[in-house]
Amino acid sequence: MRPYVLNDLFTDIRTLPGIGPKLAPLVEKLVGGPHVVDMLWHLPSGMIDRRNAPPLNEVRDGQVITILVRVLEHHSGPTPRSPTRIVCADGSGARLHLVYFHLKRKFLETLLPIGSTRVVSGKVELYRDEPQMTHPDHVGPPEDLDGLQRVEPVYPMTAGVQPRTLGKAMAGALSRVPAEMPEWLDATVMDRRHWSDWASTIRAAHAPEDEEDLSPLSPIRQRLAYDELLANQLALLLVRASQKKLTGRGLQGDGRLRAKVLEALPFSLTGAQERSLEEIGADMAAESRMLRLLQGDVGSGKTVVALLAMLNAVETGAQAALMAPTEILARQHLATLEPLAAAAGVRMALLTGRDKGKAREALLGELQAGFIDIIVGTHALFSEDVVFRDLAMAVIDEQHRFGVHQRLQLAAKGRHPDILVMTATPIPRTLSLTLYGDMDSSKLDEKPPGRKPVDTRSASIQRLDEIVGAVRRKVDSGAKVYWVCPLVEESEVSDLAAAEARHAHLREAFGDRVGLVHGKMKGADKDAVMEAFAGTGLDVLVATTVIEVGVNVPEATVMVIEHADRFGLAQLHQLRGRIGRGDKASTCLLLFGEPVSETARARLSIMKETEDGFRIAEEDLRLRGGGEVLGTRQAGMPEFRVADLAIHGELLAMARDDARLIVDRDPNLDSERGKALRVLLYLFERDEGVRTLRSG
Ligand code: ADP
Ligand code: MG
């Protein structure tokens, strides 16, 4: 149960002043959630200093001032459309002109009656040496002066929401901050860092005094970021600790199946594969539950490692499952693994969302009876009616697309199954920490022998005709070509090259040798196209990023990526990994539309420079800090409200150490600080961490 001290923060934003049913959805989208607390995480991106109150004869051009004036005259223009000019003065002898467009004379006469004293606030421009203010930000009675003469936070906005409305609601949200929050941070750390308590900090974050307060490195922002990172690390550690507590089972096969498969393989394992298998084997043999990450660049040979690990479980008479994030990938896994499994007499099957009715029932029956040793599938494996006879080992491919919850769900299907998480995206240390905590990890940092580096180049889309010509020559000499487009159909972002349009265009050059595969196609149609491309039916495959993950067509040696400037680095790397898999030289062509942003240019040149996934991942994180929007936001990236991994890496390391110490000393969060930490977990909605604890 959420601690009651947080109740006010978790009420609906509709309870805030000015937010009605119409505005609520807009504000919810803007601030990223439906609760008052989400408003609080929506931090100002700028500020307007309204403290300046110079006499009018000393006002500078462009200055924002907040002063008292006397209203002297109203001048309306000759037509209703012409501006109204209102002349005011202070005691300095100079005058201030307020200029309004399209406002009714009556309205202005009530707002600024002649002879009255008014407070006005806004930006001044000098016009013919006299200060002029066009549409003041605020006009009000003199008593407003004190309230106005301060620094006003400026928030990231969205169409349809007025800054003033948001400001009012924000004030309401801030008034809900509990007066007494238990302190979850260590007092010495707070001292050293000059951090104050959470309530003061969140208030200060919304009341910046100067530009420095807005910096992510200000003590204010750092405290908030640290809280968030600590919640993240603590939740991960608690989940992990609870999993470790559940004793696993010692799984140690006799190696007979693995020997057969190794014999059937047309290659021998790389050193990195052998090493990873040893690490996995040791984990599986141990009584405690395995939770291990297998990281390896695209093409580094994770699939075989996964199979051999699963066979270890099967050798003991148990079952194993391999889960992939997409249907295509699940099928591909089955296609590669089945012949190998068959060599060892191991029975394999596929389960995806497409399986329905009788066939599905029959399959589930076999699984439950233990006639299937290894099942490969998509998230369909999570369904409640999927029951194993004895699931001892689960491999989750590309898991950062699945959440922690789902990982637990699968684990619940077996008797403490060992879990191996495979990811093809090399993850920088900082990121892997926030996604997986301190999960044990094995790295495939050595590519299978014989791979040729991919020759990567970039070119402007304006050279399209030339490029089609070059692709034509490649195809004539027997190459297979991926042609990647970012979006299908001209939807949200209309200037993105549409895969369908490109497909039609390329058909003029390649006729029916060019196929199209995209995310909105039916599964069976997708498979048919992929098969034709893998076989002899197609030479050119126009694809959206559905091919991003896992697809293996070793004969493909050319990849053209359109609008490469709009993809994130990690994504480009993933895509490029689809080629260069065979022993022939490959070429990757990154097409960009002009003009190219600085960051996009940097990304393209990194792609040309290196194929090292770990290096690319680090650069990706670094560039991401530049506030890029499109293309870099990847599924599964941890969503932080305040923390920015590109900036707060140091705080993350600190949070991890802190979390470790906490879990060591107070594993059930029973102490005074432990109870406060429970509040923290709920504050950041990381309550899965709390749910692993005994109630208390
Ligand atoms: P990943 O899943 O890591 O992207 P795969 O497991 O799909 O990579 O392997 C890519 C290709 O490399 C496959 O065709 C696979 O058969 C091959 N391969 C794997 N291990 C080796 C090895 N040790 N030597 C040669 N080829 C290998
Ligand atoms: Mg793979």
XYZ file of C-alpha atoms and ligand atoms in Angstrom:
724
model
C 0.000 0.000 0.000
C 1.190 3.467 -0.837
C 2.163 5.418 2.284
C -0.633 7.847 3.096
C 1.793 10.762 3.220
C 1.878 10.515 -0.580
C -1.879 10.431 -1.094
C -2.173 14.075 -2.083
C 0.566 13.702 -4.652
C -1.162 10.790 -6.278
C -4.521 12.415 -6.752
C -5.679 13.205 -10.256
C -4.500 16.427 -11.867
C -8.173 17.242 -12.433
C -8.316 18.180 -8.778
C -5.939 21.070 -9.457
C -7.245 24.600 -10.005
C -8.060 25.335 -13.629
C -7.707 21.795 -14.948
C -11.054 20.616 -16.219
C -11.980 17.585 -18.269
C -10.970 19.307 -21.509
C -7.560 20.439 -20.408
C -6.678 17.368 -18.359
C -5.648 15.112 -21.255
C -3.437 17.831 -22.701
C -1.762 18.544 -19.402
C -1.397 14.852 -18.696
C 0.420 14.392 -21.966
C 2.547 17.445 -21.348
C 3.699 16.466 -17.887
C 3.872 12.768 -18.605
C 1.292 11.385 -16.217
C -2.136 11.773 -14.634
C -1.114 12.598 -11.086
C -0.225 15.698 -9.150
C 3.256 14.271 -8.684
C 3.711 14.214 -12.460
C 3.162 17.963 -12.453
C 5.978 18.282 -9.951
C 8.390 16.363 -12.176
C 7.632 18.792 -14.982
C 10.468 21.159 -14.180
C 10.970 24.655 -15.562
C 13.210 24.957 -18.579
C 13.712 28.679 -18.208
C 12.795 31.697 -16.145
C 11.715 35.286 -16.428
C 13.159 37.633 -13.877
C 10.418 40.060 -12.918
C 12.326 41.611 -10.055
C 13.608 44.576 -12.049
C 11.777 47.818 -11.253
C 13.851 50.655 -12.681
C 12.460 54.168 -13.081
C 11.169 54.574 -16.636
C 13.916 56.990 -17.609
C 16.508 54.288 -16.909
C 14.853 51.360 -18.640
C 17.029 49.430 -21.090
C 15.864 48.044 -24.403
C 14.727 44.453 -24.042
C 14.487 44.563 -20.259
C 11.670 42.825 -18.394
C 10.291 45.209 -15.785
C 7.553 45.100 -13.191
C 6.513 48.557 -12.017
C 3.675 50.754 -10.836
C 2.434 53.330 -13.320
C -0.321 55.890 -13.590
C -2.569 55.577 -16.608
C -2.724 58.901 -18.505
C -4.318 58.497 -21.927
C -5.912 55.963 -24.275
C -5.388 56.386 -28.011
C -7.359 54.143 -30.302
C -6.488 54.069 -33.972
C -8.811 55.033 -36.830
C -10.051 51.472 -37.531
C -11.076 48.696 -35.142
C -8.035 46.751 -36.379
C -5.488 49.381 -35.513
C -3.677 49.099 -32.197
C -4.639 50.874 -29.018
C -1.862 52.801 -27.363
C -2.130 53.588 -23.683
C 0.211 56.157 -22.231
C 1.376 55.742 -18.637
C 3.987 57.393 -16.451
C 5.879 56.882 -13.229
C 7.474 59.657 -11.213
C 10.634 59.806 -13.321
C 9.303 62.096 -15.980
C 9.469 59.416 -18.688
C 6.438 57.731 -20.196
C 5.560 54.132 -20.975
C 3.424 53.174 -23.973
C 1.356 50.026 -23.666
C 0.358 48.715 -27.083
C -2.552 46.349 -27.681
C -3.758 44.782 -30.883
C -7.274 43.459 -31.482
C -8.651 44.225 -28.072
C -11.952 45.978 -27.457
C -11.692 49.550 -26.276
C -14.204 48.854 -23.511
C -12.146 45.998 -22.197
C -9.003 48.088 -22.080
C -10.781 50.952 -20.375
C -11.797 48.639 -17.578
C -8.392 47.011 -17.388
C -6.504 50.309 -17.368
C -8.880 53.144 -16.331
C -7.500 56.626 -16.942
C -6.189 58.132 -13.728
C -5.705 54.763 -12.009
C -2.490 53.259 -10.698
C -1.665 49.861 -12.152
C 1.124 47.360 -11.889
C 2.415 46.256 -15.284
C 4.961 43.615 -16.073
C 6.508 42.719 -19.382
C 9.292 43.242 -21.819
C 10.147 46.786 -22.843
C 11.368 47.949 -26.200
C 12.623 51.417 -26.846
C 10.683 53.002 -29.663
C 11.735 56.500 -30.696
C 13.594 56.616 -27.396
C 10.465 55.964 -25.397
C 9.790 52.680 -23.604
C 7.004 50.646 -25.117
C 5.457 47.393 -23.956
C 3.391 45.362 -26.406
C 0.777 43.205 -24.687
C 2.134 43.281 -21.124
C 2.383 39.841 -19.484
C 0.552 41.107 -16.421
C -1.625 44.095 -15.636
C -3.302 44.400 -12.267
C -4.104 46.456 -9.203
C -1.174 47.872 -7.212
C -1.434 45.193 -4.556
C -0.277 42.620 -7.141
C 3.164 44.174 -7.163
C 4.724 42.047 -4.457
C 3.442 38.821 -5.912
C 4.696 39.730 -9.353
C 8.139 41.049 -8.531
C 9.846 37.706 -8.530
C 11.428 35.166 -10.798
C 8.814 33.361 -12.822
C 9.546 29.818 -13.936
C 8.991 29.026 -17.613
C 7.814 25.528 -18.411
C 8.039 23.433 -21.536
C 4.615 23.954 -23.092
C 2.258 22.342 -25.514
C -0.378 23.771 -27.836
C -3.714 24.304 -26.126
C -2.373 24.949 -22.649
C -1.801 28.522 -21.539
C 1.313 29.244 -19.486
C -0.824 31.059 -16.961
C -3.164 28.093 -16.596
C -0.277 25.740 -16.122
C 1.290 28.146 -13.636
C -1.874 28.171 -11.530
C -2.181 24.413 -11.591
C 1.496 24.135 -10.735
C 1.025 26.363 -7.720
C -1.807 24.045 -6.716
C 0.413 21.018 -7.173
C 3.161 22.566 -5.083
C 0.708 23.294 -2.294
C 0.069 19.540 -2.115
C 3.685 18.777 -1.252
C 3.442 17.198 2.198
C 4.764 19.330 5.015
C 6.506 16.430 6.674
C 8.223 13.868 4.536
C 10.489 11.321 6.141
C 14.085 11.767 4.979
C 15.392 8.856 2.920
C 18.806 10.259 2.214
C 21.807 9.893 4.419
C 22.436 13.072 6.441
C 26.179 13.139 5.761
C 25.637 12.827 2.029
C 23.134 15.671 2.110
C 25.573 17.819 4.052
C 28.428 17.146 1.744
C 26.355 17.897 -1.328
C 24.510 20.881 0.121
C 21.184 19.196 -0.473
C 18.074 20.072 1.475
C 15.057 17.938 2.217
C 12.882 16.749 -0.637
C 9.943 19.073 -0.019
C 12.100 22.219 -0.001
C 14.034 20.942 -2.970
C 11.021 20.313 -5.172
C 9.652 23.731 -4.245
C 13.002 25.339 -5.042
C 13.127 23.503 -8.351
C 9.945 25.314 -9.333
C 11.132 28.657 -8.025
C 14.504 29.214 -9.660
C 16.361 32.289 -8.420
C 18.841 32.416 -11.247
C 19.887 30.510 -14.349
C 22.190 28.289 -12.345
C 19.236 26.820 -10.513
C 17.970 25.494 -13.820
C 21.148 23.594 -14.572
C 20.981 19.825 -14.204
C 24.121 20.181 -12.128
C 22.587 22.516 -9.548
C 22.257 21.022 -6.064
C 18.484 21.234 -6.502
C 18.344 19.185 -9.663
C 21.055 16.846 -8.450
C 19.147 15.955 -5.329
C 16.027 15.190 -7.352
C 17.994 13.177 -9.888
C 19.724 11.307 -7.121
C 16.409 10.418 -5.518
C 15.209 9.027 -8.795
C 18.363 7.033 -9.445
C 18.353 5.699 -5.924
C 14.751 4.572 -6.324
C 15.700 2.868 -9.569
C 18.736 1.101 -8.122
C 17.012 0.114 -4.929
C 14.007 -1.350 -6.748
C 16.259 -3.393 -9.009
C 18.325 -4.663 -6.109
C 15.280 -5.606 -4.083
C 13.746 -7.527 -6.951
C 17.048 -9.226 -7.524
C 17.549 -10.050 -3.857
C 14.108 -11.591 -3.709
C 14.910 -13.716 -6.710
C 18.157 -14.849 -5.211
C 16.418 -15.800 -2.017
C 14.320 -18.247 -3.946
C 16.795 -21.019 -4.197
C 17.265 -22.203 -7.705
C 18.257 -25.690 -8.536
C 21.601 -27.075 -9.489
C 21.354 -27.803 -13.176
C 24.210 -29.771 -14.577
C 23.612 -31.819 -17.648
C 25.885 -34.629 -18.718
C 26.836 -32.894 -21.944
C 25.603 -35.586 -24.306
C 23.204 -33.314 -26.254
C 25.648 -30.462 -26.348
C 28.328 -32.741 -27.756
C 26.047 -33.745 -30.616
C 25.190 -30.161 -31.447
C 28.816 -29.061 -31.332
C 29.563 -31.843 -33.755
C 26.799 -30.694 -36.081
C 28.007 -27.076 -36.086
C 29.940 -26.092 -39.208
C 32.313 -24.023 -37.071
C 34.012 -24.132 -33.721
C 33.113 -21.747 -30.925
C 34.993 -18.513 -30.450
C 36.918 -17.946 -27.245
C 34.268 -15.485 -26.109
C 31.509 -18.019 -26.699
C 33.380 -20.666 -24.723
C 34.014 -18.260 -21.878
C 30.376 -17.164 -21.744
C 29.208 -20.758 -21.735
C 31.488 -21.524 -18.820
C 30.097 -18.586 -16.874
C 26.543 -19.593 -17.653
C 27.259 -23.221 -16.818
C 28.654 -22.275 -13.428
C 25.570 -20.199 -12.657
C 23.249 -22.977 -13.682
C 25.089 -25.545 -11.633
C 24.855 -23.362 -8.544
C 21.917 -23.759 -6.206
C 21.000 -20.101 -6.420
C 18.955 -18.706 -9.225
C 20.792 -17.538 -12.326
C 20.069 -14.080 -13.635
C 22.666 -13.304 -16.231
C 22.992 -10.910 -19.114
C 24.581 -12.117 -22.326
C 25.754 -9.062 -24.205
C 27.070 -9.301 -27.685
C 27.113 -7.196 -30.735
C 24.946 -8.193 -33.649
C 26.441 -11.225 -35.322
C 28.610 -12.131 -32.367
C 26.957 -15.537 -32.119
C 24.619 -15.352 -29.151
C 22.100 -17.788 -30.573
C 24.380 -20.786 -30.388
C 25.366 -19.888 -26.863
C 21.700 -19.722 -25.905
C 21.024 -23.104 -27.459
C 23.909 -24.801 -25.698
C 22.833 -23.286 -22.393
C 19.277 -24.505 -22.909
C 20.542 -27.960 -23.786
C 22.308 -28.089 -20.457
C 18.856 -27.853 -18.864
C 17.302 -30.311 -21.290
C 20.009 -32.847 -20.510
C 18.708 -32.968 -16.957
C 15.250 -33.840 -18.273
C 13.821 -30.359 -17.847
C 12.473 -27.858 -20.374
C 13.749 -24.543 -21.668
C 12.139 -21.535 -23.317
C 13.525 -18.908 -25.649
C 11.575 -15.721 -25.932
C 12.030 -13.168 -28.699
C 10.561 -9.672 -28.952
C 9.092 -10.075 -32.423
C 7.430 -12.753 -34.422
C 9.991 -12.564 -37.221
C 12.791 -13.075 -34.778
C 11.095 -15.971 -33.035
C 10.649 -17.693 -36.377
C 14.208 -17.002 -37.306
C 15.448 -18.479 -34.062
C 13.432 -21.590 -34.653
C 14.673 -21.900 -38.213
C 18.327 -21.728 -37.150
C 18.014 -23.829 -34.041
C 15.682 -26.574 -35.114
C 18.099 -28.399 -37.433
C 20.765 -28.303 -34.730
C 18.335 -29.449 -32.060
C 17.180 -32.215 -34.364
C 20.773 -33.414 -34.666
C 20.625 -34.050 -30.939
C 17.119 -35.479 -31.003
C 15.754 -32.522 -29.087
C 12.139 -31.549 -29.737
C 11.471 -27.915 -30.442
C 8.323 -25.921 -31.099
C 7.174 -22.388 -31.808
C 4.454 -20.442 -30.053
C 3.425 -16.983 -31.151
C 0.320 -14.837 -30.968
C -0.640 -16.211 -34.343
C -1.244 -19.706 -33.026
C -4.921 -20.082 -32.284
C -7.585 -22.677 -31.674
C -7.031 -26.403 -31.954
C -3.415 -26.262 -33.097
C -2.536 -24.038 -30.188
C -4.342 -26.283 -27.748
C -2.507 -29.319 -29.056
C 0.815 -27.517 -28.729
C 0.097 -26.439 -25.174
C -0.889 -30.010 -24.332
C 2.427 -31.306 -25.605
C 4.282 -28.647 -23.690
C 2.523 -29.519 -20.466
C 3.084 -33.222 -21.013
C 6.782 -32.639 -21.601
C 6.880 -33.744 -25.237
C 8.474 -30.447 -26.123
C 11.980 -29.810 -24.779
C 12.544 -26.291 -25.994
C 9.862 -23.797 -26.882
C 10.625 -20.692 -28.857
C 8.121 -17.881 -28.858
C 7.091 -14.290 -28.454
C 5.406 -12.717 -25.452
C 2.644 -15.233 -26.175
C 4.692 -17.423 -23.846
C 3.504 -15.225 -20.983
C -0.128 -16.235 -21.420
C -1.631 -17.803 -18.407
C -2.605 -21.021 -20.170
C 0.974 -21.745 -21.166
C 2.004 -24.395 -18.673
C 5.265 -26.301 -18.638
C 5.914 -29.731 -17.286
C 9.179 -28.501 -15.857
C 10.631 -25.210 -17.044
C 14.168 -24.931 -15.722
C 15.719 -22.322 -17.952
C 14.469 -19.299 -19.835
C 16.371 -17.255 -22.361
C 14.993 -13.831 -23.097
C 16.299 -12.263 -26.260
C 16.609 -8.500 -26.538
C 14.951 -8.229 -23.221
C 15.173 -4.496 -22.795
C 11.946 -4.430 -24.727
C 10.337 -6.403 -21.962
C 9.910 -5.087 -18.468
C 11.062 -6.443 -15.166
C 7.505 -7.503 -14.486
C 7.408 -9.727 -17.495
C 10.694 -11.289 -16.571
C 9.164 -12.208 -13.235
C 6.042 -13.495 -14.945
C 8.017 -15.959 -17.006
C 10.048 -16.974 -13.994
C 6.824 -17.799 -12.197
C 6.066 -20.466 -14.764
C 8.810 -22.796 -13.671
C 10.394 -24.133 -10.546
C 12.870 -21.305 -10.103
C 14.058 -21.292 -13.687
C 17.463 -19.888 -14.447
C 17.236 -16.805 -16.583
C 19.574 -15.668 -19.303
C 18.898 -12.315 -20.879
C 20.417 -11.734 -24.293
C 20.867 -8.316 -25.715
C 22.261 -7.381 -29.085
C 22.558 -3.766 -28.110
C 25.800 -3.347 -26.295
C 24.800 -1.276 -23.362
C 27.065 1.264 -21.721
C 27.747 0.481 -18.130
C 25.588 3.360 -16.907
C 22.596 2.229 -18.888
C 22.914 -1.416 -18.073
C 22.965 -0.467 -14.426
C 19.670 1.349 -14.643
C 18.052 -1.345 -16.731
C 19.290 -4.437 -15.002
C 20.980 -3.310 -11.831
C 24.088 -5.273 -11.082
C 23.042 -8.281 -13.078
C 25.876 -10.703 -13.786
C 26.969 -10.306 -17.324
C 28.858 -12.209 -19.994
C 30.206 -10.461 -23.034
C 30.708 -11.789 -26.530
C 33.363 -9.292 -27.468
C 34.938 -11.308 -30.235
C 33.357 -11.770 -33.627
C 33.294 -15.130 -35.356
C 36.322 -15.418 -37.625
C 36.290 -14.466 -41.285
C 34.021 -11.445 -41.034
C 34.925 -8.570 -43.335
C 34.466 -5.056 -42.013
C 31.509 -3.197 -43.468
C 32.466 -0.298 -45.719
C 30.233 2.515 -44.478
C 29.662 5.721 -46.417
C 27.236 8.589 -46.344
C 25.620 10.540 -49.146
C 22.927 13.124 -49.685
C 19.526 11.853 -50.750
C 19.840 14.256 -53.660
C 22.137 11.711 -55.271
C 19.399 9.118 -55.263
C 19.638 8.351 -58.982
C 23.355 7.655 -58.771
C 22.748 5.448 -55.769
C 20.060 3.416 -57.462
C 22.514 2.926 -60.313
C 25.203 1.676 -57.950
C 22.755 -0.688 -56.265
C 21.741 -1.945 -59.684
C 25.383 -2.888 -60.425
C 25.664 -4.658 -57.059
C 22.505 -6.628 -57.723
C 23.759 -7.574 -61.181
C 26.860 -9.018 -59.579
C 24.715 -11.141 -57.263
C 24.333 -9.029 -54.123
C 21.237 -8.855 -51.956
C 20.248 -5.416 -50.742
C 18.355 -4.079 -47.758
C 16.782 -0.672 -48.332
C 15.641 0.773 -45.028
C 13.084 3.576 -44.642
C 12.120 5.051 -41.301
C 8.330 5.131 -41.530
C 5.598 3.523 -43.514
C 2.907 5.735 -44.999
C 3.100 9.453 -44.723
C 1.758 9.659 -41.235
C 2.884 11.896 -38.426
C 6.072 13.118 -39.958
C 5.110 13.767 -43.520
C 8.539 14.426 -44.940
C 9.956 11.056 -43.935
C 10.607 8.832 -46.886
C 7.758 6.375 -47.000
C 8.712 2.793 -47.563
C 5.753 2.274 -49.813
C 6.610 5.169 -52.042
C 10.205 4.020 -52.220
C 9.138 0.500 -53.023
C 7.050 1.767 -55.926
C 9.954 3.883 -57.102
C 12.478 1.041 -56.933
C 10.164 -1.273 -58.816
C 10.811 0.904 -61.827
C 14.467 -0.071 -61.615
C 14.248 -3.618 -60.303
C 10.812 -4.845 -61.331
C 9.495 -7.705 -59.243
C 12.962 -8.371 -57.794
C 12.158 -5.825 -55.088
C 9.923 -6.634 -52.125
C 8.475 -4.684 -49.245
C 8.179 -5.551 -45.580
C 6.798 -3.258 -42.903
C 5.353 -3.319 -39.433
C 1.728 -3.064 -40.434
C 1.794 -6.199 -42.583
C 0.154 -9.407 -41.483
C 2.570 -11.893 -39.975
C 2.212 -14.499 -42.712
C 2.768 -11.913 -45.446
C 5.860 -10.688 -43.665
C 7.248 -14.200 -43.455
C 6.619 -14.820 -47.130
C 8.548 -11.706 -48.117
C 11.407 -12.480 -45.741
C 11.630 -15.999 -47.085
C 11.709 -14.786 -50.661
C 14.542 -12.438 -49.752
C 16.473 -15.121 -47.888
C 15.915 -17.466 -50.838
C 16.042 -16.670 -54.523
C 12.811 -14.720 -54.977
C 13.989 -11.186 -54.200
C 17.186 -9.167 -54.552
C 16.130 -5.936 -52.905
C 14.109 -5.674 -49.736
C 12.568 -2.346 -48.850
C 11.914 -2.432 -45.155
C 10.946 -0.308 -42.238
C 12.826 -0.943 -39.044
C 11.036 -4.264 -38.534
C 14.260 -5.788 -39.781
C 16.146 -4.100 -37.002
C 16.266 -7.041 -34.728
C 17.907 -10.322 -35.371
C 17.118 -11.083 -38.989
C 19.800 -13.199 -40.559
C 20.352 -13.313 -44.302
C 24.107 -13.863 -44.655
C 23.962 -13.269 -48.431
C 22.823 -9.690 -47.927
C 25.863 -7.486 -48.442
C 24.438 -4.055 -49.163
C 22.329 -1.830 -46.981
C 20.949 1.567 -47.878
C 19.507 3.504 -44.967
C 17.357 6.457 -45.917
C 17.156 9.408 -43.586
C 19.967 7.900 -41.596
C 20.225 11.282 -39.911
C 16.943 10.577 -38.165
C 17.956 7.310 -36.609
C 19.745 7.022 -33.321
C 23.235 5.586 -33.248
C 22.258 2.395 -31.529
C 19.556 1.839 -34.084
C 21.882 2.453 -37.003
C 24.333 0.017 -35.522
C 21.616 -2.591 -35.121
C 20.526 -2.125 -38.692
C 24.011 -2.297 -40.098
C 24.574 -5.504 -38.194
C 22.236 -7.208 -40.657
C 24.979 -7.111 -43.259
C 28.590 -8.208 -43.029
C 27.470 -11.564 -41.708
C 28.877 -13.694 -44.454
C 32.421 -13.886 -45.784
C 31.859 -11.345 -48.582
C 32.667 -7.649 -48.256
C 29.657 -5.503 -47.432
C 28.683 -1.905 -47.984
C 26.423 0.317 -45.940
C 25.195 3.567 -47.407
C 23.786 6.173 -45.062
C 21.571 8.637 -46.877
C 20.811 11.950 -45.281
C 18.402 14.737 -46.076
C 19.704 18.269 -45.965
C 20.303 20.227 -43.867
C 21.873 17.828 -41.381
C 21.988 18.790 -37.725
C 25.266 18.882 -35.867
C 24.383 15.821 -33.820
C 23.235 13.866 -36.837
C 26.502 14.684 -38.567
C 28.420 13.453 -35.530
C 26.416 10.241 -35.535
C 27.076 9.557 -39.189
C 30.779 10.057 -38.785
C 30.943 7.714 -35.807
C 29.177 5.109 -37.901
C 31.777 5.510 -40.618
C 34.580 5.313 -38.099
C 33.777 2.210 -36.099
C 31.817 -1.015 -35.877
C 32.559 -1.497 -32.203
C 29.137 -1.732 -30.597
C 30.352 -0.821 -27.159
C 32.041 2.323 -28.411
C 28.946 3.232 -30.415
C 26.763 2.724 -27.373
C 28.876 5.078 -25.297
C 28.805 7.713 -28.011
C 25.078 7.250 -28.336
C 24.558 8.030 -24.716
C 26.860 11.036 -24.955
C 25.082 12.471 -27.983
C 21.711 11.726 -26.507
C 22.583 14.299 -23.903
C 22.290 16.869 -26.672
C 18.539 16.686 -26.421
C 17.854 14.936 -29.698
C 14.276 13.875 -30.062
C 13.510 11.786 -33.057
C 15.226 8.503 -33.589
C 17.161 8.369 -30.395
C 14.295 7.538 -28.097
C 14.383 3.791 -28.081
C 11.945 1.302 -26.782
C 13.070 0.073 -23.432
C 15.210 3.012 -22.538
C 14.688 3.658 -18.877
C 12.353 6.581 -18.514
C 13.639 9.047 -16.014
C 11.707 12.099 -15.017
C 14.562 14.172 -13.694
C 17.769 12.214 -14.035
C 19.707 12.388 -17.264
C 22.182 9.557 -17.652
C 24.371 11.553 -19.977
C 24.841 14.080 -17.197
C 24.211 12.300 -13.917
C 26.406 9.268 -14.443
C 28.373 10.007 -11.323
C 25.196 10.126 -9.244
C 24.165 6.780 -10.647
C 27.337 5.120 -9.418
C 26.752 6.689 -6.042
C 23.131 5.547 -5.972
C 24.165 2.006 -6.780
C 26.623 1.903 -3.890
C 24.070 3.459 -1.602
C 21.409 0.944 -2.648
C 23.773 -1.947 -2.109
C 24.607 -0.808 1.371
C 20.952 -0.367 2.196
C 19.986 -3.824 0.994
C 22.931 -5.367 2.853
C 22.101 -3.729 6.146
C 18.351 -3.536 6.030
C 17.116 -6.002 3.424
C 13.494 -5.642 4.444
C 13.576 -1.848 4.787
C 12.437 -2.031 8.399
C 14.644 0.663 9.917
C 13.632 4.289 10.186
C 15.492 5.090 6.991
C 14.173 1.904 5.430
C 10.628 3.096 5.954
C 11.493 6.438 4.423
C 12.991 4.592 1.463
C 9.709 2.804 0.936
C 8.156 6.239 0.535
C 10.828 7.071 -2.014
C 10.066 3.925 -4.027
C 6.398 4.821 -4.127
C 7.155 8.420 -4.960
C 8.898 7.271 -8.137
C 6.403 4.487 -8.708
C 9.025 1.805 -8.297
C 6.779 -0.087 -5.965
C 7.626 -3.433 -7.567
C 10.649 -3.173 -5.296
C 8.448 -2.812 -2.226
C 6.183 -5.646 -3.233
C 9.049 -8.085 -2.881
C 9.286 -7.222 0.810
C 7.376 -8.694 3.701
C 4.537 -6.382 4.506
C 5.507 -4.080 7.294
P 23.700 -12.732 -32.824
O 22.452 -13.414 -32.386
O 24.669 -12.520 -31.716
O 23.434 -11.486 -33.606
P 23.976 -15.086 -34.338
O 23.916 -16.008 -33.227
O 22.746 -14.895 -35.156
O 24.447 -13.672 -33.825
O 25.202 -15.463 -35.250
C 25.476 -14.788 -36.452
C 26.050 -15.753 -37.461
O 27.314 -16.200 -37.048
C 25.202 -16.981 -37.634
O 25.112 -17.251 -39.006
C 25.966 -18.052 -36.889
O 25.770 -19.330 -37.450
C 27.401 -17.620 -37.060
N 28.288 -18.035 -35.990
C 28.023 -18.094 -34.686
N 29.092 -18.507 -33.977
C 30.098 -18.705 -34.865
C 31.456 -19.135 -34.765
N 31.988 -19.431 -33.591
N 32.168 -19.222 -35.898
C 31.628 -18.922 -37.097
N 30.349 -18.515 -37.272
C 29.583 -18.402 -36.161
Mg 20.525 -13.178 -32.582
